[in-house]
Amino acid sequence: MSAHISTIAGVTVDTRHWIGGERVASAETFTDVSPIDGSTLGEIARGTATEAAAAVAAAKAAFPGWASTPRTERARLLHAVADGVEKRLEELSIVETSDNGALLRSHRRGVMPRVAHNFRFFADWLLKLEHEDFDTRGHTNSVSWDPAGPCVLITPWNAPLMLATWKIAPALAAGNTVVLKPAEWSPLTASLLADIAAEAGLPPGVFNVVQGYGSEIGDALTSHPDVRRISFTGSVPTARRIAVSAAANLTPLSLELGGKSPLLVFADADLDLAVDLAVEQYDNAGQVCLAATRILVEESLAQEFTRRFVAKAAALRQGDPREEATDIGPTIHPRQLDKIDGFVRRAIEAGARVVVGGHRGDGQYYTPTLLTDVTQDSEIVQEEVFGPVLTLQTFATEDEAIRLANNTRFGLAATVATGDHERAERVTAQLVAGTVWVNCFFVRDLQAPFGGSRHSGVGREGGTWSFDFYCDVKNTVTAPKGWKDHG
């Protein structure tokens, strides 16, 4: 077996970069380790500024041909990519679970089918993308979306392929070429996607994948003068660094960042539903940017809510994510585990009371945790933990609930549990969030805008909003006079 090939549960993955339609090795590698058991999954090509320059050059060279490809043909090729994803759905699911520790059952049933849907949705949206012409004093205004150029997409480790394809699909549909830099903790399915894209018939250089550390290859990508768009999902500190890097070239940015989202539970809510919504926040070991990690419960309901929450949380099974019965898998990396535990230890030292969990499990597992007796200005309430750690606070009035909900620097999402439709309208209108769910959670339609307010991000993804970002939107104004008769 080649040194550049890894085999995970019988699935072979090339660990080199994919640049200009070819596999490219680097002088050095980094080790990719499974969070499930600490086993080595592969030695991954460790890119530098050299590979970054090569990938951008390949994307730039391929751009004119791809941009001029008819919409119908681009859409056909994206559907072919979706076909390839569906054909290899089981392989992608197995590899992703091994690489990032998320549940195999979730990958099979929801995540990987959504990856295929991402490509199909934006392929179809491309074909109906239009703005009705309008008149200005007899002049005709025609709006069009022109491809911008090479795009750098930097994606996270918590849902690697799904979150990457939220960006890849609209960027390619718009007529741009792409350089993808996946997170170094979960790079493997990006490599498989490169194979799928090539098999689907995407021309060389249209889709490129480079791997490595942000400090070694990420900066070279985001500061490159030939890059026309940068889209990033991840942490606020990394976003600041990318923004500084992109500033010299005034490269437009789309940033989907962290969250500290609230779940507001009012006394008139369906209590069983509210508890289900709260426990659902442990999904993916709490490693979800949208997670409503701050549970805000009306005082009169708090005792019974807590009792039911504890009972339901106790029924969760934490263990090997490859097993069907498992509800919660491991955290992604020892550094993340240490970070989560540090947050909890400091919270306890500051006076927080542990209601559920509050400690490490075996290996890279952290027990689902609920903390109460926390203050609004405490670190555990204000900062993103990105692990299976929730806090519970109470409120007396609707106004207090809204004040507590909005009192962080984030504004990614919010969830409201109430049985009063008028209350729902009043509260949601005042919440600072890019997405608000009422009596539900994580219902996402790709035609809806998605993104955050405040430190949770810049810009919106989804539907036409994605094309607005990945294109130069042009308005052509045509006069009614001045035409020569060529008849």
XYZ file of C-alpha atoms in Angstrom:
487
model
C 0.000 0.000 0.000
C 1.282 3.485 -0.869
C 2.523 5.703 1.947
C -0.037 8.243 0.722
C -3.013 5.935 1.192
C -4.902 5.304 4.416
C -7.419 2.524 4.891
C -10.266 3.102 7.357
C -12.604 0.135 7.841
C -11.831 -0.994 4.299
C -12.204 2.459 2.737
C -9.086 3.841 1.050
C -8.341 7.555 1.326
C -5.548 9.399 -0.468
C -3.895 11.697 2.065
C -2.244 14.021 -0.453
C -3.555 17.370 -1.661
C -5.763 17.611 -4.746
C -4.484 20.454 -6.940
C -5.278 21.056 -10.592
C -6.754 17.590 -11.026
C -3.715 15.770 -9.602
C -2.561 14.372 -6.300
C 0.288 16.394 -4.840
C 2.479 15.377 -1.897
C 4.237 17.671 0.564
C 7.691 17.410 2.054
C 6.167 16.899 5.509
C 3.036 15.304 6.946
C 0.951 15.561 10.090
C -0.755 12.706 11.918
C -4.530 12.364 11.868
C -5.823 10.542 14.956
C -9.285 9.113 15.605
C -11.040 10.599 18.641
C -12.784 7.278 19.221
C -9.779 5.310 20.393
C -6.670 7.377 19.637
C -5.659 5.217 16.686
C -3.718 6.757 13.805
C -5.847 7.201 10.709
C -3.134 8.473 8.402
C -0.222 10.761 7.705
C -1.668 13.797 5.948
C 0.194 16.016 3.492
C 1.211 19.148 5.398
C 0.787 22.073 3.064
C 2.731 25.307 3.079
C 2.702 28.535 1.101
C 4.024 26.530 -1.861
C 0.926 24.328 -2.077
C -1.309 27.320 -1.378
C 0.157 29.194 -4.340
C -0.160 26.130 -6.572
C -3.802 25.607 -5.634
C -4.765 29.240 -6.192
C -2.912 29.211 -9.518
C -4.823 26.097 -10.579
C -8.120 27.684 -9.552
C -7.250 30.900 -11.398
C -6.325 29.030 -14.576
C -9.554 27.000 -14.482
C -11.798 29.971 -13.701
C -12.417 31.399 -17.212
C -13.536 28.066 -18.591
C -15.744 27.219 -15.633
C -17.252 30.715 -15.437
C -18.217 30.550 -19.116
C -19.700 27.058 -18.807
C -23.472 27.296 -19.381
C -25.592 27.220 -16.264
C -27.303 24.029 -17.341
C -23.968 22.224 -17.669
C -22.685 23.464 -14.312
C -25.932 22.297 -12.736
C -25.639 18.902 -14.425
C -22.129 18.415 -13.074
C -23.174 19.367 -9.547
C -25.965 16.816 -9.722
C -23.340 14.295 -10.848
C -21.320 15.118 -7.735
C -24.451 14.525 -5.642
C -24.894 11.174 -7.378
C -21.323 10.279 -6.425
C -21.912 11.251 -2.798
C -25.001 9.054 -2.658
C -23.137 6.177 -4.274
C -20.403 6.385 -1.631
C -22.626 7.418 1.278
C -21.635 4.464 3.449
C -17.923 5.002 2.852
C -18.188 8.707 3.613
C -20.137 7.971 6.787
C -17.615 5.436 8.056
C -14.633 7.673 7.370
C -16.215 10.783 8.869
C -17.216 8.975 12.055
C -13.689 7.601 12.446
C -12.219 11.040 11.808
C -14.359 13.309 13.986
C -16.242 10.974 16.325
C -19.792 11.979 15.399
C -22.460 9.278 15.383
C -22.357 6.835 12.482
C -26.147 6.532 12.517
C -26.433 10.311 12.110
C -24.005 10.331 9.195
C -25.900 7.562 7.451
C -29.393 8.925 7.964
C -28.972 12.671 7.942
C -25.569 14.209 7.437
C -24.358 12.542 4.243
C -27.747 12.670 2.530
C -27.671 16.385 3.346
C -24.262 16.653 1.647
C -25.814 15.370 -1.573
C -28.805 17.673 -1.086
C -26.494 20.689 -0.768
C -25.199 20.091 -4.288
C -28.637 19.405 -5.734
C -30.232 22.430 -4.090
C -27.706 24.963 -5.387
C -27.621 23.340 -8.821
C -31.381 23.809 -9.039
C -31.328 27.289 -7.493
C -28.785 28.369 -10.110
C -31.223 27.560 -12.880
C -33.961 29.747 -11.409
C -31.707 32.560 -10.186
C -33.053 35.772 -11.656
C -34.295 39.246 -10.822
C -37.188 40.739 -12.702
C -36.208 43.679 -14.898
C -37.488 47.030 -13.708
C -37.971 50.469 -15.211
C -36.374 53.796 -14.326
C -37.768 56.696 -16.386
C -38.038 54.480 -19.440
C -34.640 52.837 -18.894
C -34.462 49.067 -18.286
C -32.537 47.719 -15.283
C -31.294 44.138 -15.611
C -29.650 42.433 -12.618
C -27.152 39.622 -13.173
C -24.782 37.544 -11.051
C -21.236 37.373 -12.447
C -18.798 34.778 -11.064
C -16.225 36.464 -8.827
C -13.184 34.203 -9.274
C -11.157 31.775 -7.143
C -12.656 31.225 -3.678
C -10.888 30.013 -0.553
C -13.143 28.023 1.773
C -11.904 27.174 5.265
C -14.116 24.741 7.120
C -14.436 23.292 10.643
C -14.101 19.838 12.152
C -17.465 19.341 13.847
C -19.440 18.473 10.677
C -16.640 18.496 8.109
C -18.263 17.513 4.839
C -21.729 18.935 5.381
C -20.441 22.349 6.431
C -17.880 22.366 3.630
C -20.499 21.635 0.990
C -22.736 24.444 2.272
C -19.966 26.606 0.814
C -18.582 24.485 -2.036
C -21.921 23.920 -3.760
C -22.991 27.575 -4.139
C -19.449 28.715 -4.963
C -19.209 26.207 -7.810
C -22.782 26.779 -8.947
C -22.042 30.504 -9.204
C -19.234 29.765 -11.664
C -16.316 30.190 -9.274
C -13.423 27.848 -8.719
C -12.631 26.605 -5.231
C -9.684 25.941 -2.959
C -10.892 24.068 0.123
C -8.812 23.921 3.317
C -10.467 21.451 5.704
C -9.741 21.438 9.426
C -6.568 19.523 10.235
C -8.401 17.473 12.873
C -10.834 15.994 10.302
C -9.463 16.191 6.742
C -10.331 12.806 5.275
C -13.778 13.186 3.698
C -12.605 16.319 1.868
C -10.112 14.106 0.071
C -12.842 11.615 -0.804
C -14.950 14.486 -2.143
C -12.098 15.432 -4.465
C -12.222 11.912 -5.917
C -15.995 12.120 -6.291
C -15.805 15.523 -8.006
C -13.197 14.250 -10.462
C -15.264 11.155 -11.244
C -18.305 13.395 -11.796
C -16.418 15.277 -14.482
C -15.451 18.580 -12.867
C -12.596 20.012 -14.946
C -9.113 20.087 -13.381
C -8.567 23.103 -11.144
C -12.246 23.819 -10.577
C -12.152 22.106 -7.164
C -8.926 21.846 -5.172
C -8.187 20.546 -1.679
C -5.161 21.532 0.385
C -4.458 20.292 3.901
C -2.408 21.625 6.755
C -2.238 24.055 9.639
C -3.734 27.509 9.490
C -0.475 29.186 10.446
C 1.390 27.423 7.637
C -1.037 27.305 4.724
C -4.126 29.204 5.848
C -2.421 32.588 5.980
C -0.933 32.043 2.538
C -4.383 31.321 1.138
C -6.235 34.205 2.769
C -3.597 36.793 1.849
C -3.242 35.704 -1.793
C -4.024 38.582 -4.200
C -5.726 36.285 -6.734
C -8.361 35.101 -4.274
C -11.698 36.844 -4.837
C -13.773 35.434 -1.958
C -13.018 33.883 1.443
C -15.604 31.960 3.442
C -14.780 30.684 6.914
C -16.630 28.776 9.613
C -14.924 28.563 12.976
C -13.800 30.549 15.977
C -13.794 34.307 16.534
C -9.998 34.534 17.117
C -9.274 32.741 13.828
C -11.796 34.960 12.027
C -9.981 38.051 13.261
C -6.721 36.671 11.904
C -8.309 35.904 8.528
C -9.858 39.372 8.355
C -6.475 40.993 8.928
C -4.899 38.749 6.304
C -7.604 39.525 3.735
C -7.632 43.251 4.409
C -4.590 44.061 2.261
C -6.449 42.873 -0.848
C -9.932 43.942 0.312
C -11.065 40.359 -0.273
C -14.744 39.986 0.675
C -15.367 37.705 3.652
C -18.214 35.519 4.822
C -17.752 34.481 8.454
C -19.918 31.992 10.351
C -18.538 32.003 13.882
C -19.304 30.866 17.382
C -22.427 31.030 19.458
C -23.709 31.057 23.000
C -27.312 30.568 22.099
C -30.183 30.626 24.592
C -33.147 28.311 25.020
C -36.010 30.260 26.607
C -38.557 28.059 28.353
C -41.732 29.829 29.449
C -44.220 28.461 31.971
C -46.843 28.031 29.244
C -44.577 25.755 27.183
C -45.147 22.061 26.523
C -42.799 20.846 29.258
C -41.921 17.506 27.669
C -41.109 19.280 24.405
C -38.971 21.841 26.228
C -36.998 19.130 28.010
C -36.501 17.260 24.730
C -35.194 20.450 23.113
C -32.800 21.023 26.012
C -31.374 17.500 26.011
C -31.024 17.670 22.222
C -28.310 20.288 22.754
C -25.924 17.457 23.688
C -25.981 16.324 20.063
C -22.519 15.713 18.580
C -21.083 15.891 22.119
C -22.159 19.532 22.224
C -19.775 20.415 19.415
C -22.373 22.408 17.491
C -22.099 26.158 16.954
C -25.892 26.514 17.025
C -26.349 24.661 20.318
C -28.585 26.405 22.841
C -26.144 26.000 25.691
C -27.802 28.597 27.951
C -31.115 27.251 29.243
C -33.318 30.016 30.618
C -36.379 28.712 32.487
C -39.253 30.634 34.054
C -38.958 30.392 37.847
C -42.277 28.631 38.439
C -41.261 25.830 36.087
C -37.613 25.448 37.034
C -37.839 22.686 39.627
C -39.999 20.367 37.532
C -38.046 21.166 34.360
C -34.785 20.259 36.108
C -36.212 17.011 37.472
C -37.351 15.867 34.045
C -34.142 17.044 32.388
C -31.997 15.033 34.799
C -34.063 11.917 34.162
C -33.873 12.265 30.400
C -30.168 13.098 30.365
C -29.457 10.034 32.529
C -30.917 7.846 29.785
C -28.384 9.035 27.204
C -25.786 6.461 26.249
C -22.258 7.737 25.755
C -19.784 5.511 23.970
C -18.462 4.288 20.636
C -20.170 6.393 17.934
C -20.057 3.465 15.526
C -22.610 1.585 17.640
C -26.264 2.108 16.790
C -27.356 2.574 20.407
C -24.872 5.353 21.171
C -26.278 8.849 21.709
C -23.103 10.822 22.450
C -19.619 10.207 21.101
C -16.212 11.575 22.023
C -14.825 15.076 21.801
C -12.705 15.698 18.732
C -9.218 16.105 20.242
C -7.367 15.991 23.596
C -6.898 19.755 23.406
C -10.645 20.244 23.070
C -11.275 17.888 25.968
C -8.865 19.866 28.145
C -10.573 23.102 27.116
C -14.025 21.786 28.037
C -12.840 20.451 31.390
C -11.086 23.738 32.119
C -14.312 25.677 31.614
C -16.198 23.379 33.986
C -13.482 23.373 36.670
C -13.306 27.167 36.674
C -17.088 27.443 36.812
C -17.245 25.157 39.843
C -14.500 27.136 41.544
C -16.541 30.282 40.898
C -19.588 28.797 42.640
C -21.486 26.867 39.963
C -23.338 23.755 41.116
C -23.160 20.531 39.093
C -26.608 19.083 38.422
C -25.517 16.513 35.842
C -22.072 15.228 34.853
C -19.226 17.665 35.350
C -16.258 15.393 34.753
C -14.244 13.517 32.157
C -15.149 10.031 31.079
C -12.759 7.400 29.774
C -10.570 8.326 26.820
C -11.701 11.446 24.959
C -15.193 11.511 26.387
C -16.755 14.226 28.549
C -19.917 13.503 30.469
C -23.039 15.481 29.501
C -23.051 18.324 32.000
C -25.585 20.770 33.409
C -24.463 23.597 35.699
C -26.658 25.959 37.690
C -26.067 28.733 40.230
C -24.155 30.665 37.577
C -24.028 34.431 37.181
C -24.753 36.239 33.946
C -21.272 37.760 33.762
C -19.447 34.485 34.482
C -17.124 32.899 31.940
C -19.257 29.767 31.639
C -22.273 31.878 30.608
C -20.432 34.314 28.360
C -17.898 32.158 26.471
C -18.407 29.318 23.991
C -17.371 25.955 25.482
C -18.083 23.821 22.403
C -18.692 20.665 24.361
C -21.555 18.866 26.173
C -21.912 21.568 28.817
C -25.144 23.489 29.459
C -26.027 26.109 32.043
C -29.422 26.720 33.639
C -30.657 30.101 34.802
C -34.115 31.258 35.825
C -36.136 34.369 35.032
C -39.229 35.969 36.518
C -40.577 37.993 33.604
C -40.609 38.010 29.838
C -38.483 41.146 29.764
C -35.888 39.530 32.018
C -35.778 36.452 29.768
C -35.077 38.615 26.723
C -32.443 40.627 28.584
C -30.601 37.487 29.704
C -30.893 35.927 26.250
C -29.336 38.934 24.516
C -26.650 39.606 27.112
C -23.609 38.029 25.418
C -21.369 39.150 22.558
C -22.829 36.424 20.330
C -25.996 36.258 18.250
C -26.025 33.086 16.166
C -29.299 31.426 17.141
C -31.994 31.183 19.786
C -34.735 28.721 20.665
C -38.043 29.591 22.311
C -40.429 27.155 23.993
C -43.877 28.633 24.596
C -47.516 27.739 24.146
C -48.531 31.338 23.470
C -48.343 32.416 19.830
C -48.455 36.113 20.678
C -45.653 35.705 23.200
C -43.592 33.905 20.574
C -44.000 36.840 18.199
C -43.100 39.402 20.871
C -40.039 37.536 22.074
C -38.601 36.510 18.721
C -38.882 40.077 17.466
C -36.558 41.195 20.257
C -33.974 38.410 20.206
C -30.580 39.164 18.654
C -29.948 36.101 16.509
C -29.530 35.055 12.915
C -31.963 32.163 13.373
C -34.746 31.714 15.929
C -36.564 28.405 16.382
C -39.923 28.302 18.138
C -40.865 24.948 19.705
C -38.326 23.200 17.471
C -34.592 23.078 16.849
C -32.218 22.843 13.876
C -34.851 22.943 11.149
C -32.811 24.381 8.281
C -33.998 25.045 4.742
C -31.255 26.013 2.311
C -33.396 28.741 0.774
C -33.442 30.569 4.119
C -30.698 32.992 5.188
C -28.218 31.577 7.680
C -25.587 33.434 9.679
C -24.953 35.300 12.887
C -25.172 38.723 14.465
C -22.546 40.478 16.575
C -19.483 38.243 17.078
C -21.315 35.264 15.592
C -20.513 36.259 12.053
C -20.611 38.450 8.997
C -22.927 37.807 6.059
C -25.549 35.191 5.257
C -25.520 31.842 3.455
C -28.414 30.125 1.719
C -30.483 30.593 -1.423
C -29.858 33.833 -3.276
C -27.843 35.176 -0.322
C -25.103 32.682 -1.189
C -25.025 33.814 -4.813
C -24.938 37.436 -3.707
C -21.729 36.675 -1.841
C -20.030 34.413 -4.367
C -20.795 36.701 -7.301
C -20.274 40.262 -8.394
C -23.886 41.376 -8.639
C -24.263 43.622 -11.676
C -27.006 46.003 -12.720
C -27.137 46.897 -16.424
C -29.162 50.001 -17.310
C -30.262 50.263 -20.944
C -31.601 53.442 -22.531
C -34.705 53.306 -24.756
C -32.979 55.360 -27.468
C -29.745 55.340 -29.409
C -30.189 52.126 -31.373
C -29.294 51.954 -35.044
C -31.479 50.095 -37.444
C -29.489 47.165 -38.859
C -32.422 45.897 -40.841
